[in-house]
Coordinates of C-alpha atoms in Angstrom, one line a residue:
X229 CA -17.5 -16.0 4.6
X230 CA -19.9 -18.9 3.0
X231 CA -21.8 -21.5 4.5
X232 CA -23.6 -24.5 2.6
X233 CA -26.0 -26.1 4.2
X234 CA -27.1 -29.4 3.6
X235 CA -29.5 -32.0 3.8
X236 CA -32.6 -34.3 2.8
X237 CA -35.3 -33.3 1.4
X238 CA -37.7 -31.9 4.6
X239 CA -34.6 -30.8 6.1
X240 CA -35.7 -27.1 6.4
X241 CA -32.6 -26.0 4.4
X242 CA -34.0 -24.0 2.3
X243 CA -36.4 -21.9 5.2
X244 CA -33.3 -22.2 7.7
X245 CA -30.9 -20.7 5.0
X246 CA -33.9 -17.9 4.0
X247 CA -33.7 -17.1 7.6
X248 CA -30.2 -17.2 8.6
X249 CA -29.5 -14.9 5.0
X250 CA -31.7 -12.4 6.7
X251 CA -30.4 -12.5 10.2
X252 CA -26.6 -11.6 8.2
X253 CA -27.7 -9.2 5.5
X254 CA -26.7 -11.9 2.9
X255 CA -27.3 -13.5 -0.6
X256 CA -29.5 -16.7 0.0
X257 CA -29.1 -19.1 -3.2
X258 CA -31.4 -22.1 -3.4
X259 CA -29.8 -25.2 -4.5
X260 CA -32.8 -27.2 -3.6
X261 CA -35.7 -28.8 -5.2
X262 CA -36.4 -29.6 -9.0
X263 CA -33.6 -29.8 -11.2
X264 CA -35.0 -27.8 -13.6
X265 CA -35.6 -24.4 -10.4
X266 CA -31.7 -25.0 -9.7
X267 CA -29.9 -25.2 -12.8
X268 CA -29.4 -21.6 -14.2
X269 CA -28.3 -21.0 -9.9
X270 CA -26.0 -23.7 -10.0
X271 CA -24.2 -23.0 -13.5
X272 CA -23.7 -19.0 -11.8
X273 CA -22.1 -20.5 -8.8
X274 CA -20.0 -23.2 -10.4
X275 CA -17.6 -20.6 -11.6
X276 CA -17.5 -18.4 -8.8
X277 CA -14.9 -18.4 -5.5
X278 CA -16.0 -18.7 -2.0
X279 CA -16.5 -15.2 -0.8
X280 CA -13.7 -15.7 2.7
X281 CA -13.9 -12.1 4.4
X282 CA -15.0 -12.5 7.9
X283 CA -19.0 -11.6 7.5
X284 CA -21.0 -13.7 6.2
X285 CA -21.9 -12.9 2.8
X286 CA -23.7 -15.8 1.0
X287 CA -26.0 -19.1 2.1
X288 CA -26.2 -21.8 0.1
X289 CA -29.0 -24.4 0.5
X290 CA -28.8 -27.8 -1.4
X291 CA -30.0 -31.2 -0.9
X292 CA -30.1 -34.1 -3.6
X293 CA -27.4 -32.1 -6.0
X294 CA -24.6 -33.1 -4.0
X295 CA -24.7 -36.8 -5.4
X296 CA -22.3 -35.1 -8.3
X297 CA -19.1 -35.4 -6.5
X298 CA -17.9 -32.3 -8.7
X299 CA -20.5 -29.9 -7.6
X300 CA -19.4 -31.0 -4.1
X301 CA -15.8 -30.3 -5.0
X302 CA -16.7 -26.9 -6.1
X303 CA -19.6 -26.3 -3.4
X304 CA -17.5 -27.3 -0.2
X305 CA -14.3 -25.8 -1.2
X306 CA -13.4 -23.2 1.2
X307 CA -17.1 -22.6 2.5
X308 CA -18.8 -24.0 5.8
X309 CA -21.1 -26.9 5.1
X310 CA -23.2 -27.8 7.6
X311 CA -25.3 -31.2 7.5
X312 CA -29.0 -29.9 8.7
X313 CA -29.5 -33.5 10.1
X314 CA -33.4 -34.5 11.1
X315 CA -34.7 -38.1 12.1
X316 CA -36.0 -40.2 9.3
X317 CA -39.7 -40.4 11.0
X318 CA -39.4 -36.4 11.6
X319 CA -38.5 -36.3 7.8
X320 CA -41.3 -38.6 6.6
X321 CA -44.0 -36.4 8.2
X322 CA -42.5 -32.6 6.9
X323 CA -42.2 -34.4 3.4
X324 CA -45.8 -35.5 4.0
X325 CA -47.2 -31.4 4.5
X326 CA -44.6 -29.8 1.9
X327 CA -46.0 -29.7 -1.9
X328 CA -44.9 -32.2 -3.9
X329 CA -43.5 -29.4 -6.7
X330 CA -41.8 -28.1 -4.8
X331 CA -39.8 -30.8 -3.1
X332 CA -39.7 -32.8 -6.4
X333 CA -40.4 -35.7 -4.3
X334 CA -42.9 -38.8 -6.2
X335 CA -44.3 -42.1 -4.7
X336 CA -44.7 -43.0 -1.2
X337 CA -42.2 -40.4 1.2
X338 CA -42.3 -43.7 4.0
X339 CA -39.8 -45.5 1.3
X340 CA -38.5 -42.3 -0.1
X341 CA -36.7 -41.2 3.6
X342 CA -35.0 -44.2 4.3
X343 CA -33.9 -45.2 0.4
X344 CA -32.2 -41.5 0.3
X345 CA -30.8 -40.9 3.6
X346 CA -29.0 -44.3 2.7
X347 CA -27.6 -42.6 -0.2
X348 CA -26.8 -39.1 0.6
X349 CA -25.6 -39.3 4.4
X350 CA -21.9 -39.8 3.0
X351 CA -21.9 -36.5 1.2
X352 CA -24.1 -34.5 3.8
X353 CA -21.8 -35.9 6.8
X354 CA -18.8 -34.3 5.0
X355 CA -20.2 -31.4 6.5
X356 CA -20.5 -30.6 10.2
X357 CA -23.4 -32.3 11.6
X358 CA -26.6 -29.6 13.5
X359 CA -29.2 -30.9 14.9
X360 CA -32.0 -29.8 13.2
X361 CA -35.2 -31.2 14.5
X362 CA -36.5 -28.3 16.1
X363 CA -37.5 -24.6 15.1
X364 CA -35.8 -23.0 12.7
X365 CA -34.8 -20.4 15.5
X366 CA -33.2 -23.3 17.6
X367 CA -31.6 -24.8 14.5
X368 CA -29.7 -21.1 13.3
X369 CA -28.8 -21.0 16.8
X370 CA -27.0 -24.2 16.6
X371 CA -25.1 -23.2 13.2
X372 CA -24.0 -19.5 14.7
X373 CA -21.0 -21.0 16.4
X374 CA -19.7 -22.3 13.0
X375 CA -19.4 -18.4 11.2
X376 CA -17.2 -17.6 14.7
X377 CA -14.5 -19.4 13.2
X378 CA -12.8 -20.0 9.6
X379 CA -14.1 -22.9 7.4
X380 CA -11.4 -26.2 8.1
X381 CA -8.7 -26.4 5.8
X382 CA -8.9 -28.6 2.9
X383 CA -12.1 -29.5 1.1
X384 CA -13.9 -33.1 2.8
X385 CA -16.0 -34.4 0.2
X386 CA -17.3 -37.5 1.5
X387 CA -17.1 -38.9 5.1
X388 CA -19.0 -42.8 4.9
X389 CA -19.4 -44.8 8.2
X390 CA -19.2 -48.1 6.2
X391 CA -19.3 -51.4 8.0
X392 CA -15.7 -52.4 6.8
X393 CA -14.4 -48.7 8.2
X394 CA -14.6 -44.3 7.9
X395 CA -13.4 -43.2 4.4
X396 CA -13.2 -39.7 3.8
X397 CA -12.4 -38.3 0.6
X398 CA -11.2 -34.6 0.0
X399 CA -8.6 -32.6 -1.1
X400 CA -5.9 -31.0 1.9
X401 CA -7.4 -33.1 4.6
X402 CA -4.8 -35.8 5.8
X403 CA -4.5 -33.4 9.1
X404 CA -7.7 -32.9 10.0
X405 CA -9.0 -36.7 9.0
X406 CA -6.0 -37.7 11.0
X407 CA -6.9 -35.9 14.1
X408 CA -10.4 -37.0 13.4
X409 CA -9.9 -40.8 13.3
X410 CA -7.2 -40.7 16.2
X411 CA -9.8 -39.0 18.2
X412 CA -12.3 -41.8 17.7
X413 CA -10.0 -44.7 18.3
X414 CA -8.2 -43.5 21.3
X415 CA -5.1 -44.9 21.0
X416 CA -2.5 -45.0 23.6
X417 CA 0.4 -44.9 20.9
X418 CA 0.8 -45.1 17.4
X419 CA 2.8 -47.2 14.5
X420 CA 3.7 -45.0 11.0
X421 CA 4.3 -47.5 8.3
X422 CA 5.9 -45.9 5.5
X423 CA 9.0 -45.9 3.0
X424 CA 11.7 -43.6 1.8
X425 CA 9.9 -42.0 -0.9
X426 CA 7.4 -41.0 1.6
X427 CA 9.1 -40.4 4.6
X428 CA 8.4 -36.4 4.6
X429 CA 4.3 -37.4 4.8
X430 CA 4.8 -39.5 7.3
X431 CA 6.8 -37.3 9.4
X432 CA 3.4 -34.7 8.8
X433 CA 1.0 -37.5 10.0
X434 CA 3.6 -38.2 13.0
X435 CA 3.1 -34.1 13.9
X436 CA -0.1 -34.6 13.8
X437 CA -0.8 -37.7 15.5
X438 CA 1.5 -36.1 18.6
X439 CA -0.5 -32.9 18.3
X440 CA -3.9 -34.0 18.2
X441 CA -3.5 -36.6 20.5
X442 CA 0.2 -36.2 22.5
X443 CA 0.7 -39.7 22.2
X444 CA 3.9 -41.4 21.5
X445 CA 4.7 -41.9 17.5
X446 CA 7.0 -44.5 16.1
X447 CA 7.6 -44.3 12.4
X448 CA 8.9 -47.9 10.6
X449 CA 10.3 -47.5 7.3
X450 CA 10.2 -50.2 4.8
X451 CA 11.6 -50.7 1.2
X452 CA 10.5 -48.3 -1.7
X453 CA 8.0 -50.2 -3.7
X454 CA 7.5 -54.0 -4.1
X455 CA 10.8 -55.1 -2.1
X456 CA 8.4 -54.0 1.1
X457 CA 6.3 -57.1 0.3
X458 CA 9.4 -59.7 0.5
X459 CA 8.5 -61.9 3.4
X460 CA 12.3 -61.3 5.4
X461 CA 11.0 -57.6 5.4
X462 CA 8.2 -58.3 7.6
X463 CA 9.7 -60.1 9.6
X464 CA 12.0 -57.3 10.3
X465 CA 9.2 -55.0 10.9
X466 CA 7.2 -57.5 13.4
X467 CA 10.7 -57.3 15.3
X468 CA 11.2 -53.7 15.3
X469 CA 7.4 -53.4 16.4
X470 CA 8.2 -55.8 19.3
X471 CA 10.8 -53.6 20.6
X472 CA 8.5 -50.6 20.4
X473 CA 6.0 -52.6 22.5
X474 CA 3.0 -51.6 20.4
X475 CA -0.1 -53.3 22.1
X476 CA -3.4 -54.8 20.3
X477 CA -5.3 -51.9 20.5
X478 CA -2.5 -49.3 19.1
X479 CA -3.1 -48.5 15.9
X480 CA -0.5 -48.5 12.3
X481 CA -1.2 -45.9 10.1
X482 CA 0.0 -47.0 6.7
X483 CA 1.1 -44.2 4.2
X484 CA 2.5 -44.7 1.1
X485 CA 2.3 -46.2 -2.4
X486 CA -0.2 -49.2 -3.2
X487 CA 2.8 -52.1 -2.5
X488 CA 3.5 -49.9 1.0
X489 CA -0.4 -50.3 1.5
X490 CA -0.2 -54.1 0.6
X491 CA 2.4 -54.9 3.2
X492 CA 0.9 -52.5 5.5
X493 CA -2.4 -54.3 5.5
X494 CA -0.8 -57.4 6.0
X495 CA 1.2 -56.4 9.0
X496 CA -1.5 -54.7 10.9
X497 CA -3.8 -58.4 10.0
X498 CA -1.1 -60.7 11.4
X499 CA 1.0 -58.8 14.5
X500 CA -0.9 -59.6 17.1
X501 CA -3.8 -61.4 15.6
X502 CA -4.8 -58.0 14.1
X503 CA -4.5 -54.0 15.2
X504 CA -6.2 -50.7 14.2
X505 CA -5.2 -49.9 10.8
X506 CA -5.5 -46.5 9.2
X507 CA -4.5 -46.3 5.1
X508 CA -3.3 -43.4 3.7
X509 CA -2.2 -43.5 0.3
X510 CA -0.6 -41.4 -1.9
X511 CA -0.2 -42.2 -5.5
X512 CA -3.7 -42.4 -7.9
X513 CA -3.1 -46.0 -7.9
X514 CA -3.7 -46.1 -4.1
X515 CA -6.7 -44.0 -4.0
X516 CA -8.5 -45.3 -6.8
X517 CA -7.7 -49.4 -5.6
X518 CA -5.4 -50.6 -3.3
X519 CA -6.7 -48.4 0.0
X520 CA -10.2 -49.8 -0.6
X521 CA -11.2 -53.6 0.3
X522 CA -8.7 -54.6 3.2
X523 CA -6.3 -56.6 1.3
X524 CA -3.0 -57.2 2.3
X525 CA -0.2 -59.6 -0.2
X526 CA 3.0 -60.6 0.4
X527 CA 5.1 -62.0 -2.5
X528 CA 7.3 -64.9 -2.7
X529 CA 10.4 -64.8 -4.7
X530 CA 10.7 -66.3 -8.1
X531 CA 6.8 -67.5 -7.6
X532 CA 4.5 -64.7 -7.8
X533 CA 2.8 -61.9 -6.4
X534 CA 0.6 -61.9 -3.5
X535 CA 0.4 -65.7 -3.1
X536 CA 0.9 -65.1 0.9
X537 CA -2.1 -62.4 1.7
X538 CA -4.8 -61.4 4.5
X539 CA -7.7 -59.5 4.5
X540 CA -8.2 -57.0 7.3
X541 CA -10.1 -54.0 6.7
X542 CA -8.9 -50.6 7.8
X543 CA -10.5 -48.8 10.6
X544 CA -10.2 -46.1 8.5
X545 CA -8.9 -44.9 5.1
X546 CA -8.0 -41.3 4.1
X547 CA -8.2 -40.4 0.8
X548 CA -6.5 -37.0 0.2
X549 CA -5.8 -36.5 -3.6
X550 CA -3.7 -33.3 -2.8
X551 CA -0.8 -36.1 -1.6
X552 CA -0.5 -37.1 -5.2
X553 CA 0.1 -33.8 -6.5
X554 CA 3.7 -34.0 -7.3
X555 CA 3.0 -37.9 -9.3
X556 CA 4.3 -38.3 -12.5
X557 CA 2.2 -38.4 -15.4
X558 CA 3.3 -41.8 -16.7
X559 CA 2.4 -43.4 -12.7
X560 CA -1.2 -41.2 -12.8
X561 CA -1.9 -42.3 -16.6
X562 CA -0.8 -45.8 -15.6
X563 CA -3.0 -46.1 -12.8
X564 CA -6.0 -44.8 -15.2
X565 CA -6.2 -48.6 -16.3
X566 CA -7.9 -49.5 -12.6
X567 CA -10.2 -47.0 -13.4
X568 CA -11.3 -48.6 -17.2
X569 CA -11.5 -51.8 -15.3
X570 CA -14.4 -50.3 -12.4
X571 CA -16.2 -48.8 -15.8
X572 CA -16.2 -52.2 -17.3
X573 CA -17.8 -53.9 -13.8
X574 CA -20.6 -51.6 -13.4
X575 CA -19.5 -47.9 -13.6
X576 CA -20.4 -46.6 -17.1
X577 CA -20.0 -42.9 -15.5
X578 CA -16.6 -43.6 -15.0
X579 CA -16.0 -44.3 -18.6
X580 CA -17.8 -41.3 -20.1
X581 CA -15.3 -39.5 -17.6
X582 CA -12.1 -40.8 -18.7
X583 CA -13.3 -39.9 -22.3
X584 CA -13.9 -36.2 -21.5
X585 CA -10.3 -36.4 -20.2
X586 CA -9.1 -37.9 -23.2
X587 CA -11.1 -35.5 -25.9
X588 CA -9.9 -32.8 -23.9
X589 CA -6.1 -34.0 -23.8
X590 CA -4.9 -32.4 -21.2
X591 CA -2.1 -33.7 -19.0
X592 CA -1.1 -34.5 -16.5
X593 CA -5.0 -35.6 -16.0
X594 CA -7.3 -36.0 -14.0
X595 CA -6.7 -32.7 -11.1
X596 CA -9.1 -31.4 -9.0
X597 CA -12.6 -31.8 -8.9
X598 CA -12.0 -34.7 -11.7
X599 CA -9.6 -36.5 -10.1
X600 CA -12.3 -36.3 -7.1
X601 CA -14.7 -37.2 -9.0
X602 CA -12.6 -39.9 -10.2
X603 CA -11.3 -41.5 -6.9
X604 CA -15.0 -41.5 -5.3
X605 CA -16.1 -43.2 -8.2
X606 CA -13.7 -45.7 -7.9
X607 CA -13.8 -45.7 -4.3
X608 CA -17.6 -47.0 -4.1
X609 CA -17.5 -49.1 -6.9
X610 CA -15.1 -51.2 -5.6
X611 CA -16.8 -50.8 -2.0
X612 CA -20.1 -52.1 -3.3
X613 CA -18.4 -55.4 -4.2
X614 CA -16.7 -55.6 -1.1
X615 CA -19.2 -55.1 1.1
X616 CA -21.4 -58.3 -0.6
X617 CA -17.9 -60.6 -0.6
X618 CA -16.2 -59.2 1.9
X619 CA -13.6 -62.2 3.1
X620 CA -13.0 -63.0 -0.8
X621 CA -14.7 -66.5 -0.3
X622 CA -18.5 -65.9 -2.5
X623 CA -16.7 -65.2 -5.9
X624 CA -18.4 -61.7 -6.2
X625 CA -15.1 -60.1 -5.2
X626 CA -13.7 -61.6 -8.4
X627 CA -15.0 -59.1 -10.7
X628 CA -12.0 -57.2 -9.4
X629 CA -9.5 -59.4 -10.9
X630 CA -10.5 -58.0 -14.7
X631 CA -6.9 -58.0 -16.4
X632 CA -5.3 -58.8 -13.8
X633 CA -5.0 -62.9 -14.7
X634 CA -2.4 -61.8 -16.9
X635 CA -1.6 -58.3 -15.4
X636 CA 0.3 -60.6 -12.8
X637 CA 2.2 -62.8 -14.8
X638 CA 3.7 -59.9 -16.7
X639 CA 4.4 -58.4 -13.1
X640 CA 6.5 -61.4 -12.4
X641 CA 7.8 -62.0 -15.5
X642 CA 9.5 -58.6 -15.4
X643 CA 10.6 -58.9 -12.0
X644 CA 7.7 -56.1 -10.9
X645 CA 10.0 -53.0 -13.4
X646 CA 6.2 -52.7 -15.0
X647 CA 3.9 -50.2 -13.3
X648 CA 0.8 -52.4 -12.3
X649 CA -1.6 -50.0 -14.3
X650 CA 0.4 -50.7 -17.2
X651 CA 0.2 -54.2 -16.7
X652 CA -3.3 -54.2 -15.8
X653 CA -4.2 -52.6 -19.0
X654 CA -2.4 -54.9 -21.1
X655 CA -4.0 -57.6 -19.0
X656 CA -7.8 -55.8 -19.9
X657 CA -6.3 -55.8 -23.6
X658 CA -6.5 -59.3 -23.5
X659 CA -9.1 -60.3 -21.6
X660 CA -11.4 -57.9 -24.2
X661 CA -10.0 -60.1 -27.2
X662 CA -10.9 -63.7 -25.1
X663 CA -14.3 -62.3 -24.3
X664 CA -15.2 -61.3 -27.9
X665 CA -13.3 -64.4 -29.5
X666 CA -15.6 -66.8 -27.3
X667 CA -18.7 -64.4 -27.5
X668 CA -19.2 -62.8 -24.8
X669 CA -17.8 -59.6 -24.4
X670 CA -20.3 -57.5 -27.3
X671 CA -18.3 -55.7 -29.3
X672 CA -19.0 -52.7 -29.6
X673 CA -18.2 -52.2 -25.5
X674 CA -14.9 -54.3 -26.5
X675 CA -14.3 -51.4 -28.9
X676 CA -15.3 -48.4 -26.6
X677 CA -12.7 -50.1 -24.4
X678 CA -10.1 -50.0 -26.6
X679 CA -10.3 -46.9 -27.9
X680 CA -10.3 -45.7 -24.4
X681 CA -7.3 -47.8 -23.4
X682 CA -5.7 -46.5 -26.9
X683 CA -6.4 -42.7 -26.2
X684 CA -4.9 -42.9 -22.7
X685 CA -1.7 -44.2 -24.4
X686 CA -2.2 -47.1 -22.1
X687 CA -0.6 -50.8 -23.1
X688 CA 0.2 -49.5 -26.7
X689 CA 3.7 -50.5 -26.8
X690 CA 5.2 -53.8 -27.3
X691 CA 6.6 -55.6 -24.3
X692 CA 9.5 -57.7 -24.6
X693 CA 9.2 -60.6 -22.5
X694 CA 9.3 -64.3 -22.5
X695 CA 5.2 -65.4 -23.9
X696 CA 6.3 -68.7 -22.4
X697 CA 7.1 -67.5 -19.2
X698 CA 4.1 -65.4 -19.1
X699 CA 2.1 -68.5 -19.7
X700 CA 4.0 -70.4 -16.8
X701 CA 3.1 -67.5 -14.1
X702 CA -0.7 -67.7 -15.2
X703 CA -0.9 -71.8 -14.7
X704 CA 0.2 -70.5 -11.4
X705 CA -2.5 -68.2 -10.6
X706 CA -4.0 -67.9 -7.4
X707 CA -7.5 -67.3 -8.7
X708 CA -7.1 -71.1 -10.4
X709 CA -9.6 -74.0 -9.4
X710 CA -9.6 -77.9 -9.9
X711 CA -6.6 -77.0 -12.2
X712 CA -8.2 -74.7 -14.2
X713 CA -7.6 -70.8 -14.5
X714 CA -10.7 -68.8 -14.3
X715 CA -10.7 -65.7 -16.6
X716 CA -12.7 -62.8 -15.7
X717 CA -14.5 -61.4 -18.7
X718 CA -16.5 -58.3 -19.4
X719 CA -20.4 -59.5 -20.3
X720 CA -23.4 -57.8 -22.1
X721 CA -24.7 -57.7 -18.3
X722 CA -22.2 -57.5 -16.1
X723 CA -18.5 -59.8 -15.1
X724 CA -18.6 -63.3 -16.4
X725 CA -16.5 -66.5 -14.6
X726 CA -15.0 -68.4 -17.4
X727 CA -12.6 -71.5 -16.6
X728 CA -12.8 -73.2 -20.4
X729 CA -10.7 -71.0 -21.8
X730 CA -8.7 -72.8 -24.4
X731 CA -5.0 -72.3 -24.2
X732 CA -4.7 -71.3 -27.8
X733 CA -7.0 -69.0 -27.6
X734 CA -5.3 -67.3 -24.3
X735 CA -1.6 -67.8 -26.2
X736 CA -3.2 -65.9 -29.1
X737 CA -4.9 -63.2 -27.2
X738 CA -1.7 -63.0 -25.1
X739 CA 0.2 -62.5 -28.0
X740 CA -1.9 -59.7 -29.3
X741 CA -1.9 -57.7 -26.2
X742 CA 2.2 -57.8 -26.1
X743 CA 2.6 -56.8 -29.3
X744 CA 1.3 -53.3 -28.1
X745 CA -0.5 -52.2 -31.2
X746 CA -3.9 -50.7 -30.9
X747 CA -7.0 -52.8 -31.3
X748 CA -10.1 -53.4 -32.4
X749 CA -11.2 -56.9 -31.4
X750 CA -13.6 -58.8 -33.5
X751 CA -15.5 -61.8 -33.2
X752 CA -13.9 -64.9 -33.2
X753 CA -10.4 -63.8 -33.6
X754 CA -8.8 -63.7 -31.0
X755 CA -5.9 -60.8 -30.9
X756 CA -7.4 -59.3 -34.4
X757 CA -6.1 -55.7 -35.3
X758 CA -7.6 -52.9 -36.8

């Protein structure tokens, strides 16, 4: 058995763990500190497997390290972690007494405390909170009961108390999240939104929800796929959920694929003026976008997608990346194009990761700690731009709409057989071409772009569809003002709003896009090939 214990700086990990090692007879490894004390400790334990015989055997103490969501991966997996959690004024005077070399701590601790327990409280509270404001006596005394049991299943990587709702983020966890948030919301009975394809996870959450909580389940199944977001299908479910007499404060729990999520979220926003709802999602697609940000769409035959829509955000969201074990390739590579788009608005990280997947051309890809990584990354990206437009009404949500002006007139135009990854990346294909051709996309992130887009074999074929009709769905956008559609572009600082884009110039880069071929945009011509 292994325990991890974890916290900010002036937390007393690192004397708490000393201690407790001694008390067991076991290794003590110091995560904590300067990066430079840690590095040749970390790089040992990286490779190594959680020793889980019933003695304790090794402590592990680490604070600001577990910002890298892959050395959480690897750290939390099948060890206890325990969040060594002290009181920011408590923290501010040990941080004042410590040495600064050896805490690695510079400038003023008074802004220090508050800017990092911001931060880091996400990926300490994945861990099982101890009080530990008192001795270091009264503090091993409070983490004892922990080693007189086995560590949880699964491996919780993040648990965030946002303002919109709970994420947590791991690998095996969808039963002991579940319990977690059911617990919390005390819920008298319970909706299960879900469809065919999966019907067996839903029946897994239903065990659960009756075991944790022995309240009445009721599972709803809805069409595979987009067919769950026709408008007579709701209606059908707000009848059904009438005759199970679900009440305002009973919660759904939505599991399924990113168009199950999408009606989901719209059901639990309009039946009864809004209920509890939990999002569990269980494609890449769906962990990496649709789960985060509350949005719910509805589509309307023969006009679009998502023109009817709400916003309500979840109570909760589970992200579990072990439910998306048995996805295809061609759905995970496809929803890799979500993931280029969160680079492009902020997340350079997440492009340098995709590219180590691609130079090391493995598939299917990402797994594990990547596709951890991956998901988190994406995850708070998109949460950061949430949380300052929340209801959709300031324009910063926008940024999220990168590819997607055309990504959803291809959708339509092909009567929604294209994965949406696959349309969004031919979408980002051409919004990269509109952005360099009017000069503001710089080229050389135009190019890193494509290359990426190219070596994830994503939007390289040529599509054969109707340009015209393309054209029609995007003069019916939803994102269109004062008669004009508004492109979102990629800038040399950021996402750009542009609404004077000639029509030309979006035929032309239209064109290019659909033809499939790989690209190199250049300056002032629009749909250019290398």
């Amino acid at each position: 058995m292994e325990i991890v214990l974890v916290g900010a700086p002036g937390c007393g990990a690192r004397s708490v763990g000393t201690a407790l090692a001694e008390r067991h007879r076991a290794r003590f490894i110091d995560l904590t500190g300067t990066p430079e004390r840690r590095a040749d400790t970390l790089a040992g334990l990286r490779v190594s497997e959680p020793d889980t015989g019933p003695e304790l055997r090794r402590v592990v103490a680490a604070d600001r390290i577990v910002a890298d969501p892959a050395v959480r991966a690897r750290l939390y997996r099948g060890r206890h972690v325990a969040w060594l959690d002290v009181p920011a004024d408590q923290l501010v005077e040990r941080l004042r007494a410590a040495r600064r070399e050896d805490i690695g701590v510079e400038g003023d601790v008074r802004t220090f405390v508050p800017r990092h327990l911001a931060a880091y409280v996400p990926y300490y509270f994945a861990g099982t909170r101890v009080d530990a404001s008192g001795s270091i006596g009264s503090t091993i005394a409070r983490i004892e009961p922990l080693l007189a049991r086995a560590p949880d299943a699964g491996t919780l990587i993040l648990r965030a108390e946002l303002h919109e709702g709970l994420v947590e983020l791991g690998e095996g966890i969808l039963s002991r999240s579940l319990a977690h948030v059911l617990d919390r919301l005390r819920a008298r009975r319970c909706g299960v939104l879900t469809s065919a394809r999966s019907r067996a996870r839903a029946e897994v959450a239903a065990q659960v929800v009756r075991g944790a909580g022995g309240i009445p389940v009721d599972i709803e199944e809805l069409p595979d796929g987009e067919p769950s977001k026709l408008l007579d299908e709701q209606e059908h479910l707000f009848r059904r959920l009438a005759g199970r007499q679900l009440e305002r404060q009973d919660p759904l729990v939505a599991i399924g694929d990113d168009a199950l999520l999408e009606a989901g979220t719209f059901a639990a926003a309009v039946w009864l003026r809004g209920v509890p709802l939990v999002t569990v999602p269980v494609t890449t697609l769906g962990l990496i976008d649709t789960a985060i940000g509350g949005k719910g769409g509805i589509d309307l035959s023969g006009l679009g997608r998502n023109l009817l829509g709400a916003i309500h955000q979840p109570t909760a969201t589970i992200l579990d990346v072990a439910l998306v074990e048995d996805e295809t390739v061609e759905d995970r590579r496809a929803a890799l194009a979500e993931a280029v788009k969160y680079g492009l608005i902020g997340d350079g990280a997440l492009l340098s990761l995709l590219e180590s997947g691609v130079r090391a051309g493995t598939r299917p890809w990402p797994r594990g700690p990547e596709l951890l990584e991956l998901v988190e990354r994406c995850a708070l990206a998109k949460r950061r731009l949430v949380a300052l437009d929340a209801h959709d009404t300031g324009g910063i949500r926008m940024a999220l709409n990168l590819g997607h002006t055309l990504s959803h007139a291809l959708e339509a135009a092909t009567g929604y057989r294209l994965r949406h990854g696959e349309a969004v990346a031919y979408g980002l294909r051409a919004a990269l071409d509109i952005g360099t051709s009017i000069g503001v996309t710089p080229l050389a992130v135009a190019a890193r772009a494509t290359r990426l887009l190219d070596g994830l074999g994503l939007a390289t074929d040529p599509l054969d569809v109707s340009r015209d009709e393309v054209l029609g769905y995007i003069e019916a956008d939803k994102k269109r003002r004062d008669g004009r559609t508004h492109w979102v572009l990629v800038g040399a600082g950021g996402i750009t709003i542009r609404n004077d884009v000639p029509a030309p110039m979006v035929l032309a880069a239209a064109a290019a896009a659909l033809s499939g071929r790989p690209s190199t945009p250049r300056r002032g011509t629009p749909g250019a090939r290398g």
